[in-house]
Tab-separated table of N, CA and C in Angstrom:
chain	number	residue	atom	x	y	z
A	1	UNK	N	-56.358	38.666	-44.578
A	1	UNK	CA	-55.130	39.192	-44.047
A	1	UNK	C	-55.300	40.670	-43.673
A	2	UNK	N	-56.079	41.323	-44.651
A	2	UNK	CA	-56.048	42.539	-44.315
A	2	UNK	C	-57.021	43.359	-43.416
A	3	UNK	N	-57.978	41.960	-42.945
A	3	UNK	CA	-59.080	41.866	-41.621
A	3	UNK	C	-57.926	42.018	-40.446
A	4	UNK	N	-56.922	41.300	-40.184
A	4	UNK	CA	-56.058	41.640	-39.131
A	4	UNK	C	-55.552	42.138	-38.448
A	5	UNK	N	-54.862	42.741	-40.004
A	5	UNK	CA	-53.891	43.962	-39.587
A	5	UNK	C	-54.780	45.235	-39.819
A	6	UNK	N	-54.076	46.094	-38.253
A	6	UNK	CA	-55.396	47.289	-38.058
A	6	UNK	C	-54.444	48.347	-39.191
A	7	UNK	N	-54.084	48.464	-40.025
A	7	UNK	CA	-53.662	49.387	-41.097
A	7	UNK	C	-54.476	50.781	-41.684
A	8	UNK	N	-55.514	50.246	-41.810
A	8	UNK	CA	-56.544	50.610	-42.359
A	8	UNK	C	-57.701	51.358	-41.151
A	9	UNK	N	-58.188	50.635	-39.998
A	9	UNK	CA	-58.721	51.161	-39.630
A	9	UNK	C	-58.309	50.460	-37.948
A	10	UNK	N	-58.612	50.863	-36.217
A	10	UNK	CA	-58.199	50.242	-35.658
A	10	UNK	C	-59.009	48.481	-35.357
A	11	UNK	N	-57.889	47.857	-34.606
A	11	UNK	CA	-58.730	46.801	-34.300
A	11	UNK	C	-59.546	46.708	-32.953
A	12	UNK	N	-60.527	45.946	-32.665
A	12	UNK	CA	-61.230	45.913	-31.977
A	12	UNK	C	-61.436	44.487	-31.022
A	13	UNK	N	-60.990	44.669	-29.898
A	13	UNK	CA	-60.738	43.480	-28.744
A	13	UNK	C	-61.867	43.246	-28.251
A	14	UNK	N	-62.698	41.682	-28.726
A	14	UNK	CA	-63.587	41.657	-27.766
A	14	UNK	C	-63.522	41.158	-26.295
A	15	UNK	N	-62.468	40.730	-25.997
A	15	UNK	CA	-61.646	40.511	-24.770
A	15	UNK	C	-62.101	41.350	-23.555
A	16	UNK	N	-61.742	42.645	-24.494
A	16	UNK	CA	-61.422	43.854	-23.237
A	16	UNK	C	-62.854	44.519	-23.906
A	17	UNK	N	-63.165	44.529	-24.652
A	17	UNK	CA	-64.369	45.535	-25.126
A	17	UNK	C	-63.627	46.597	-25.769
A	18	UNK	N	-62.727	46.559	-26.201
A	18	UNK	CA	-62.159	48.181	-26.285
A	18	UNK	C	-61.517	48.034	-28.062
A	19	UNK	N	-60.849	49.281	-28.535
A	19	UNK	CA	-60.370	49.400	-29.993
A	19	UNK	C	-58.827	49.499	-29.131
A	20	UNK	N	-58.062	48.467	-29.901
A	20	UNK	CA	-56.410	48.426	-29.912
A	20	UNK	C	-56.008	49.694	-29.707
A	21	UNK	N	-55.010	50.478	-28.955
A	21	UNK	CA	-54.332	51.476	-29.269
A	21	UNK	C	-53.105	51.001	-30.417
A	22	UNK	N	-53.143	50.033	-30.314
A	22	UNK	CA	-51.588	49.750	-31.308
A	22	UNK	C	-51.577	48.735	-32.468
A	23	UNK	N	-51.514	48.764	-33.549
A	23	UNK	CA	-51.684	47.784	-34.444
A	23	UNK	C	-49.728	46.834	-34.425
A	24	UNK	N	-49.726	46.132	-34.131
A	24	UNK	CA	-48.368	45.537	-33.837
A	24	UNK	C	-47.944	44.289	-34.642
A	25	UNK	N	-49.038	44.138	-35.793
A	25	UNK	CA	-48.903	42.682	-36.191
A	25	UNK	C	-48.538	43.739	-38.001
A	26	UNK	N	-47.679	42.721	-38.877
A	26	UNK	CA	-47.421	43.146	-39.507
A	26	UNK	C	-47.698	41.969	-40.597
A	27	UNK	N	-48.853	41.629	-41.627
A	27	UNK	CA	-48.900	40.470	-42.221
A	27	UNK	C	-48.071	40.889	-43.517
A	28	UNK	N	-47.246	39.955	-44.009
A	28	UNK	CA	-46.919	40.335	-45.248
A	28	UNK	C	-46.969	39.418	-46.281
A	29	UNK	N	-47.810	39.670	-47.644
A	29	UNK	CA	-47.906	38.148	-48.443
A	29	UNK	C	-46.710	37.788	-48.990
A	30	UNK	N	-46.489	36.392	-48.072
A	30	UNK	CA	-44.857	36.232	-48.449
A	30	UNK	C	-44.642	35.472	-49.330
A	31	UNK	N	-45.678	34.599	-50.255
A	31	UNK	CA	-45.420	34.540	-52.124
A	31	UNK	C	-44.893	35.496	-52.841
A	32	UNK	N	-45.106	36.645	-52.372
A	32	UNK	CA	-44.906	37.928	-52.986
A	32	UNK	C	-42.815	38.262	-53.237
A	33	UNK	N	-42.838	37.893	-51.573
A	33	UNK	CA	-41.408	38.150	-51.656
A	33	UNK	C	-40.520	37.113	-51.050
A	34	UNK	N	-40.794	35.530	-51.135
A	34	UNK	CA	-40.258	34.565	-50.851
A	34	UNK	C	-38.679	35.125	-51.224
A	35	UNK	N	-38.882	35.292	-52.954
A	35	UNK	CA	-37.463	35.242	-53.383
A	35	UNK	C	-36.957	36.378	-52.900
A	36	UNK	N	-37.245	37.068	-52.592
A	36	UNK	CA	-36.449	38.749	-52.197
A	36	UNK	C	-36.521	38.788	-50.795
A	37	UNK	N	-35.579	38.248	-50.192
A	37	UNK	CA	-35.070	38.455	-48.456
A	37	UNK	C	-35.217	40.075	-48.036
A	38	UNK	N	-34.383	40.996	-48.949
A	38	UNK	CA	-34.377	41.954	-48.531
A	38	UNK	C	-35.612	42.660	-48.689
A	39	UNK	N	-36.616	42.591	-49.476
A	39	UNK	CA	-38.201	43.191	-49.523
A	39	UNK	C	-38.676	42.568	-48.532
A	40	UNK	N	-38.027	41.342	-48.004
A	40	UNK	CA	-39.206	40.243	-47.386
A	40	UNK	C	-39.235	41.363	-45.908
A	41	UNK	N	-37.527	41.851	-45.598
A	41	UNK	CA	-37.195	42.267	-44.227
A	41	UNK	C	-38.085	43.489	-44.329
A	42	UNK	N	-38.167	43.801	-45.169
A	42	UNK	CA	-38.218	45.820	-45.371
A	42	UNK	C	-39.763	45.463	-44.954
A	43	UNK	N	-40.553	44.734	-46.232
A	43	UNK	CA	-42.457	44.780	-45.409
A	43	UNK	C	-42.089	44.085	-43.757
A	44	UNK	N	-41.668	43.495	-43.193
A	44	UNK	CA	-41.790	43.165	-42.320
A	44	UNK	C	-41.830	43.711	-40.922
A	45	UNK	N	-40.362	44.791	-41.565
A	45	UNK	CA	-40.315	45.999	-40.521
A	45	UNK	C	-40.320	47.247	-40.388
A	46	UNK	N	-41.668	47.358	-41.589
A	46	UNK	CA	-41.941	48.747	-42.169
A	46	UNK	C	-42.574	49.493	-41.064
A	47	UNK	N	-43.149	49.021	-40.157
A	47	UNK	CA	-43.536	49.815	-39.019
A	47	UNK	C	-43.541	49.829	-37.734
A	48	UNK	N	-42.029	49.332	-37.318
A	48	UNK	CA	-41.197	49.044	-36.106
A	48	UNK	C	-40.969	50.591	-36.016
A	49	UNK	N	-40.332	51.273	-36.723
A	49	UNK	CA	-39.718	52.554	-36.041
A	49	UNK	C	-41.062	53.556	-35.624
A	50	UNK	N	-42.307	53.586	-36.289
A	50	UNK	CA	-43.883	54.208	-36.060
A	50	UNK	C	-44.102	53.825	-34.282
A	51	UNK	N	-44.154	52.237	-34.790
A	51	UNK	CA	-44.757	51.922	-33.549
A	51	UNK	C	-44.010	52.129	-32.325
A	52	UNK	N	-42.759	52.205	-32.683
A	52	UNK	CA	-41.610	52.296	-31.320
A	52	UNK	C	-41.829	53.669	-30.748
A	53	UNK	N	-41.815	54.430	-31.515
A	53	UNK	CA	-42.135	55.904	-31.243
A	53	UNK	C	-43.149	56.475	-30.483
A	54	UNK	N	-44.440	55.798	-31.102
A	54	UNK	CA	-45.860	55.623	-30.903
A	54	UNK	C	-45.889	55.478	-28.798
A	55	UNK	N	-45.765	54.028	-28.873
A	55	UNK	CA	-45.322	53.393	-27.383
A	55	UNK	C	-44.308	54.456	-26.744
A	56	UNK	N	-43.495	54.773	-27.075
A	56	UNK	CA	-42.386	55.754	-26.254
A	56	UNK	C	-43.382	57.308	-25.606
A	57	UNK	N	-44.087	57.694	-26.705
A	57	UNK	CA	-44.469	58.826	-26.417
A	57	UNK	C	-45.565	58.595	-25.893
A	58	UNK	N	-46.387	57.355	-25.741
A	58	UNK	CA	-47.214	57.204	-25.170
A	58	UNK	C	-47.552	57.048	-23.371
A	59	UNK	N	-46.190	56.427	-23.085
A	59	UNK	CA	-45.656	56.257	-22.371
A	59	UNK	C	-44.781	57.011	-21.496
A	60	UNK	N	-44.188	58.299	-22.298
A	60	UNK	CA	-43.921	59.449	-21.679
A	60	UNK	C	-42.618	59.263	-21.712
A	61	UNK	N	-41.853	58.090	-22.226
A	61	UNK	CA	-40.113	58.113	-22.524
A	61	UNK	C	-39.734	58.668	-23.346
A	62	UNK	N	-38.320	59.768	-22.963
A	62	UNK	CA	-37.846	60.338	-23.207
A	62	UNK	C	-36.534	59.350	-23.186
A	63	UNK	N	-35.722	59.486	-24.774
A	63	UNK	CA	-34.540	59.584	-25.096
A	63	UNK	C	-32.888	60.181	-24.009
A	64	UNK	N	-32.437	58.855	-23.969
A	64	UNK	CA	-31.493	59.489	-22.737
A	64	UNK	C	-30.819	60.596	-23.425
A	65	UNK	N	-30.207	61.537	-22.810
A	65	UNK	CA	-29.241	62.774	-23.541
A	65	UNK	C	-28.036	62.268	-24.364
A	66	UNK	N	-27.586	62.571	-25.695
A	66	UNK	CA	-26.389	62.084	-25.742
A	66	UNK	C	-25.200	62.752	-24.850
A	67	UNK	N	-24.481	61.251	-24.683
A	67	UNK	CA	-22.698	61.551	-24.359
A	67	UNK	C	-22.580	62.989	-24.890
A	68	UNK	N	-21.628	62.918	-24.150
A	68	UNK	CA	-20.760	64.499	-24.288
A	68	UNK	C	-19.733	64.002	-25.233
A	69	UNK	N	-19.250	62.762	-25.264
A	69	UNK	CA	-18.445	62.497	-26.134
A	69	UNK	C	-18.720	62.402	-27.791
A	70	UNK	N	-20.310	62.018	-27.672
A	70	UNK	CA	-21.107	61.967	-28.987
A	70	UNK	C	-21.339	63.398	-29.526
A	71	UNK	N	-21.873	64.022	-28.683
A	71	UNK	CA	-21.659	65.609	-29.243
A	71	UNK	C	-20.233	66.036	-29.854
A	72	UNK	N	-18.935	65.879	-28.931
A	72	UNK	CA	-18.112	66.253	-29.643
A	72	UNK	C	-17.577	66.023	-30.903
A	73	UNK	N	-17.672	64.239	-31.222
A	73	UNK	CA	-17.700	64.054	-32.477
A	73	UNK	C	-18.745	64.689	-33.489
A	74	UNK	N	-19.934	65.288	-33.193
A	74	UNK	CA	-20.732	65.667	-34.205
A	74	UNK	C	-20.558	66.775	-34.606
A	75	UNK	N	-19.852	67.581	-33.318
A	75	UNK	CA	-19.170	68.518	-33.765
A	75	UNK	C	-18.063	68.693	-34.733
A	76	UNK	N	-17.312	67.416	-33.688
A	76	UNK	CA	-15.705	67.662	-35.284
A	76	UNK	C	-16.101	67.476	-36.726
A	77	UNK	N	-16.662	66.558	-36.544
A	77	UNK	CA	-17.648	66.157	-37.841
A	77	UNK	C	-18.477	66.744	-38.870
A	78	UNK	N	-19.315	67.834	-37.826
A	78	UNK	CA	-19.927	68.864	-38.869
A	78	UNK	C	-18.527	70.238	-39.077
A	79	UNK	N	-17.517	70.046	-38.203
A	79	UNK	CA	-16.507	71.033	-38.668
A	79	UNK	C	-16.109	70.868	-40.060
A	80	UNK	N	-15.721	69.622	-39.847
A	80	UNK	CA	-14.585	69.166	-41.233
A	80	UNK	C	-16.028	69.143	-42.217
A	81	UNK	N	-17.116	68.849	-42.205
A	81	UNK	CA	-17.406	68.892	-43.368
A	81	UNK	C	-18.014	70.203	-43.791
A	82	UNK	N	-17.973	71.286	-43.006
A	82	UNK	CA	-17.966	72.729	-43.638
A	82	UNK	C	-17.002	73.141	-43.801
A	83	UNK	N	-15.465	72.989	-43.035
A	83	UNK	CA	-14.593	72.894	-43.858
A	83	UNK	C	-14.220	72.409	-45.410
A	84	UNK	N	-14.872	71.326	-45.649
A	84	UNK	CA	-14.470	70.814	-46.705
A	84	UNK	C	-15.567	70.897	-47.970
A	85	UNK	N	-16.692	71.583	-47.626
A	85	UNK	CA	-17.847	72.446	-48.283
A	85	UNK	C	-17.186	74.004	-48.877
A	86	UNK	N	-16.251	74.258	-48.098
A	86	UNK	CA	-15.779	75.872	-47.852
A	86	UNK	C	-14.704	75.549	-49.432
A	87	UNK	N	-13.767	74.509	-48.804
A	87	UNK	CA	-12.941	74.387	-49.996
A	87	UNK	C	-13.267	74.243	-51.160
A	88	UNK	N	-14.232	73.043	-51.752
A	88	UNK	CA	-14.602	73.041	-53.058
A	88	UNK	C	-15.217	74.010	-53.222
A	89	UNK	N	-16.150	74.758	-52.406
A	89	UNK	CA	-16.633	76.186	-53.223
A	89	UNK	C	-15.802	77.162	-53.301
A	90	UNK	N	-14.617	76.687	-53.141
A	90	UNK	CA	-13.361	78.272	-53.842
A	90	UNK	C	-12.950	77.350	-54.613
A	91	UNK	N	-12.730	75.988	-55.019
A	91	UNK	CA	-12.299	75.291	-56.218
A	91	UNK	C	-13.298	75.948	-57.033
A	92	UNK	N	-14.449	75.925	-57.069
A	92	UNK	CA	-15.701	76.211	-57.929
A	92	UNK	C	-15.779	77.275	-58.263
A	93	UNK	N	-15.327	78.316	-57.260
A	93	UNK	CA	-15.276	79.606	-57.692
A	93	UNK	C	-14.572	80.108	-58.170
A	94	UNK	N	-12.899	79.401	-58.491
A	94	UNK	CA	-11.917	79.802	-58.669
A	94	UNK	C	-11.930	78.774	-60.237
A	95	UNK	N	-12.137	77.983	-60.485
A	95	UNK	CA	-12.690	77.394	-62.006
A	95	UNK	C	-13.556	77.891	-62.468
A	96	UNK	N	-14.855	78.739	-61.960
A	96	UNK	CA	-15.473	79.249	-62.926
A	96	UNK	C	-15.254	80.560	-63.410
A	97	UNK	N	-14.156	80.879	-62.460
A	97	UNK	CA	-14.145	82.437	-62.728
A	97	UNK	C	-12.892	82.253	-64.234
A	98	UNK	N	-12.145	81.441	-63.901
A	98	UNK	CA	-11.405	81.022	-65.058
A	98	UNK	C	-12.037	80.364	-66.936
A	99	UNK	N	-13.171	79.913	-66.141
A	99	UNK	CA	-14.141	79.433	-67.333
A	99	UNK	C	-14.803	80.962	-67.850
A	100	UNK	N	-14.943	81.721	-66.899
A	100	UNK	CA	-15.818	83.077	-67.531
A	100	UNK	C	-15.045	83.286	-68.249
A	101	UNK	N	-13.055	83.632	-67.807
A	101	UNK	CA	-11.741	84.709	-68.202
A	101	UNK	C	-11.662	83.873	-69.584
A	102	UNK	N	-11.741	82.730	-69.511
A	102	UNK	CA	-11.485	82.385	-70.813
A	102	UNK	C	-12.519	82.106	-72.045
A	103	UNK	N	-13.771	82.223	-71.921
A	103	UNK	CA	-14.861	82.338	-72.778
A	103	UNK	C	-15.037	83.940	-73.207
A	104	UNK	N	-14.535	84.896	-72.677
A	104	UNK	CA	-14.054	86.439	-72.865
A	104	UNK	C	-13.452	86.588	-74.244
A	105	UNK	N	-11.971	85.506	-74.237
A	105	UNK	CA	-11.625	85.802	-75.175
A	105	UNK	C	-12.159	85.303	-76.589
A	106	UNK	N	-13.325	84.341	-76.746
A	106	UNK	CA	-14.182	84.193	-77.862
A	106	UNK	C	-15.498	85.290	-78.109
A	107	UNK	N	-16.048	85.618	-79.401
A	107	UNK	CA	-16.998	86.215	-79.785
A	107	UNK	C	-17.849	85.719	-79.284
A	108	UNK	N	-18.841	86.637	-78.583
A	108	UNK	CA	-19.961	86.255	-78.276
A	108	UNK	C	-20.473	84.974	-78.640
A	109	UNK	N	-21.300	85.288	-80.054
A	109	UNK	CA	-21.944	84.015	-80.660
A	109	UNK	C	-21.062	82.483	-80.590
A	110	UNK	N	-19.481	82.550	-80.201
A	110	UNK	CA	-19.089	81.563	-79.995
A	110	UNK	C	-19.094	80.816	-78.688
A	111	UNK	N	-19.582	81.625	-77.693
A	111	UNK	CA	-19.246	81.373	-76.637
A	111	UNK	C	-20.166	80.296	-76.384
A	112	UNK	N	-20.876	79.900	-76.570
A	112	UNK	CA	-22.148	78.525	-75.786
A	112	UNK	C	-21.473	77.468	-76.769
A	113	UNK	N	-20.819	77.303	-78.099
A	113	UNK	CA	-19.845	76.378	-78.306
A	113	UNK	C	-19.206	76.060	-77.621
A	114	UNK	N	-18.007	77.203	-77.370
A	114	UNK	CA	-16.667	76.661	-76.276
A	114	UNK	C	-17.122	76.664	-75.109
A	115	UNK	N	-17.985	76.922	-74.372
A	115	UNK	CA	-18.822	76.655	-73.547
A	115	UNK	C	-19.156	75.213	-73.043
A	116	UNK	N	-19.540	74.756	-74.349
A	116	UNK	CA	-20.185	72.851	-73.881
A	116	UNK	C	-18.664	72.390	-74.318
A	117	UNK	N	-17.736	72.903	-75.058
A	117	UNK	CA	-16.979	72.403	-75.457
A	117	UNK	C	-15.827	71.795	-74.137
A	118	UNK	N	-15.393	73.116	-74.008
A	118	UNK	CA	-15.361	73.118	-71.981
A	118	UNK	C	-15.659	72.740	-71.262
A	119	UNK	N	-16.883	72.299	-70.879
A	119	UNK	CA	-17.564	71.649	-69.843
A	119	UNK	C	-17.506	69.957	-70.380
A	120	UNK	N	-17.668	69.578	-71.302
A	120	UNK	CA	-18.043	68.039	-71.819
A	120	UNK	C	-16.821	67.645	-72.584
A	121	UNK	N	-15.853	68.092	-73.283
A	121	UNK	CA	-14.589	67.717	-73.662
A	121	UNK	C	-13.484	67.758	-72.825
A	122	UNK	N	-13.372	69.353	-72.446
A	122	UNK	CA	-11.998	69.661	-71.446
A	122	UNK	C	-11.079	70.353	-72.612
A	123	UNK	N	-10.418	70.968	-71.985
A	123	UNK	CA	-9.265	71.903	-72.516
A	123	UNK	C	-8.084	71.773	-71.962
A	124	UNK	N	-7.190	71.168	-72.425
A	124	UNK	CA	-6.027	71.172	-71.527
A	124	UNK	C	-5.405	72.454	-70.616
A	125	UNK	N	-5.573	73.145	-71.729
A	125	UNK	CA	-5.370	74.927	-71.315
A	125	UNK	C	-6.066	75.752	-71.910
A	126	UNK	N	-5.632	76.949	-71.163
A	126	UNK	CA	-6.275	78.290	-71.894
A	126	UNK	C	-6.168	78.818	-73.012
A	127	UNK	N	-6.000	78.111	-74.156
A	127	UNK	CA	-5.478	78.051	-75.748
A	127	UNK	C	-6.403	78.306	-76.841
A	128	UNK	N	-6.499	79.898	-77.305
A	128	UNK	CA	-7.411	80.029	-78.065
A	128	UNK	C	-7.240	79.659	-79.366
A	129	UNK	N	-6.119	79.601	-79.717
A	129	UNK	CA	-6.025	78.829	-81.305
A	129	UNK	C	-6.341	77.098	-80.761
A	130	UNK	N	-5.789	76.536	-80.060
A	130	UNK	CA	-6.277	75.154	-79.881
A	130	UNK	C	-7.620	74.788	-79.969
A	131	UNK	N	-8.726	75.676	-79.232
A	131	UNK	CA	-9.988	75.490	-79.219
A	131	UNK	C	-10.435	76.014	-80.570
A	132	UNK	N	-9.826	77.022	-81.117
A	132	UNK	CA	-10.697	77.223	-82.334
A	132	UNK	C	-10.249	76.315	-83.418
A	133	UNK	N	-8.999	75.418	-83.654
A	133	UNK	CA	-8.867	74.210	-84.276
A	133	UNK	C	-9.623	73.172	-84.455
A	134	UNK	N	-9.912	72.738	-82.848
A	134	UNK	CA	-11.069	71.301	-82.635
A	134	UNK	C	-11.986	71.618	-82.564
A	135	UNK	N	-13.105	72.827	-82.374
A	135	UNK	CA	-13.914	72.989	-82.131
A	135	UNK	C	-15.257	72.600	-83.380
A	136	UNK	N	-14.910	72.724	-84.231
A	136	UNK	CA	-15.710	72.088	-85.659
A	136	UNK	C	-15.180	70.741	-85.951
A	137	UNK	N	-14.153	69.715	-85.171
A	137	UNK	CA	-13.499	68.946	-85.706
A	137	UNK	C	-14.315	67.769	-84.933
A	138	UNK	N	-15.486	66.600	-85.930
A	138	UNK	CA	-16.049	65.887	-84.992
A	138	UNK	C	-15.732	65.005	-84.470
A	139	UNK	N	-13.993	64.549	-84.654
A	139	UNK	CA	-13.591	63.431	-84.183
A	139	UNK	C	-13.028	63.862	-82.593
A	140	UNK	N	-12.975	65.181	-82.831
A	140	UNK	CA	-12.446	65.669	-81.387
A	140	UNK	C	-13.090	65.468	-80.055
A	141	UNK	N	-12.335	65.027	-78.839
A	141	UNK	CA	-13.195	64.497	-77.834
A	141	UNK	C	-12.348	64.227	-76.575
């Protein structure tokens, strides 16, 4: 099988006398993946997009331009999602700056407690007697 397929090295036409420019055959041992359709597809057309490419540029085709209409959507598209990149990083910035304001009001050495305590429990609020209640308490959660 693996005499066939030029993978490894190219193949050689005694037809024409010449070495393949293109290896196009794709053997796949299909005991291997009888039961698995979707592995069966994936080896099968593991090197359709190579070879398509391969032939295109060989050939000197060039990709038509996209629509103007396709651009514009990629545009709105990459808008809203830096828009919506922009927002959670002032959620983020605006929660952590609140996570700093309120780890302030614990002693130092307490702070990497209420710290994980904060991050992996939650705090309903900014309540320093509340946190220093549960914070040794192991049922708390």
């Amino acid at each position: 099988m693996e005499v066939l397929d030029g993978d490894e090295k190219p193949l050689y036409s005694r037809l024409l006398n010449k070495y393949r420019d293109r290896d196009i055959v794709q053997f796949v041992p299909f005991r291997e993946v009888q039961r698995d359709p979707i592995r069966l597809a994936k080896e099968v057309l593991a090197e359709v997009p190579k070879q398509l490419t391969d032939y295109f540029m060989e050939n000197n085709i060039k990709p038509n331009p996209p629509l103007l209409a396709d651009r514009q959507q990629i545009q709105i598209r990459n808008k809203m999602r830096n828009e919506i990149a922009t927002m959670m990083k002032v959620e983020d910035e605006f929660f952590g700056a609140k996570k700093r304001e309120f780890l302030q009001l614990f002693p130092p050495e307490m702070q990497p407690r209420v710290k994980e305590m904060v991050e992996t429990v939650g705090v309903a609020e900014m309540d320093y007697d509340y946190v220093m209640q549960n914070i040794n308490n192991p049922n708390f959660s």
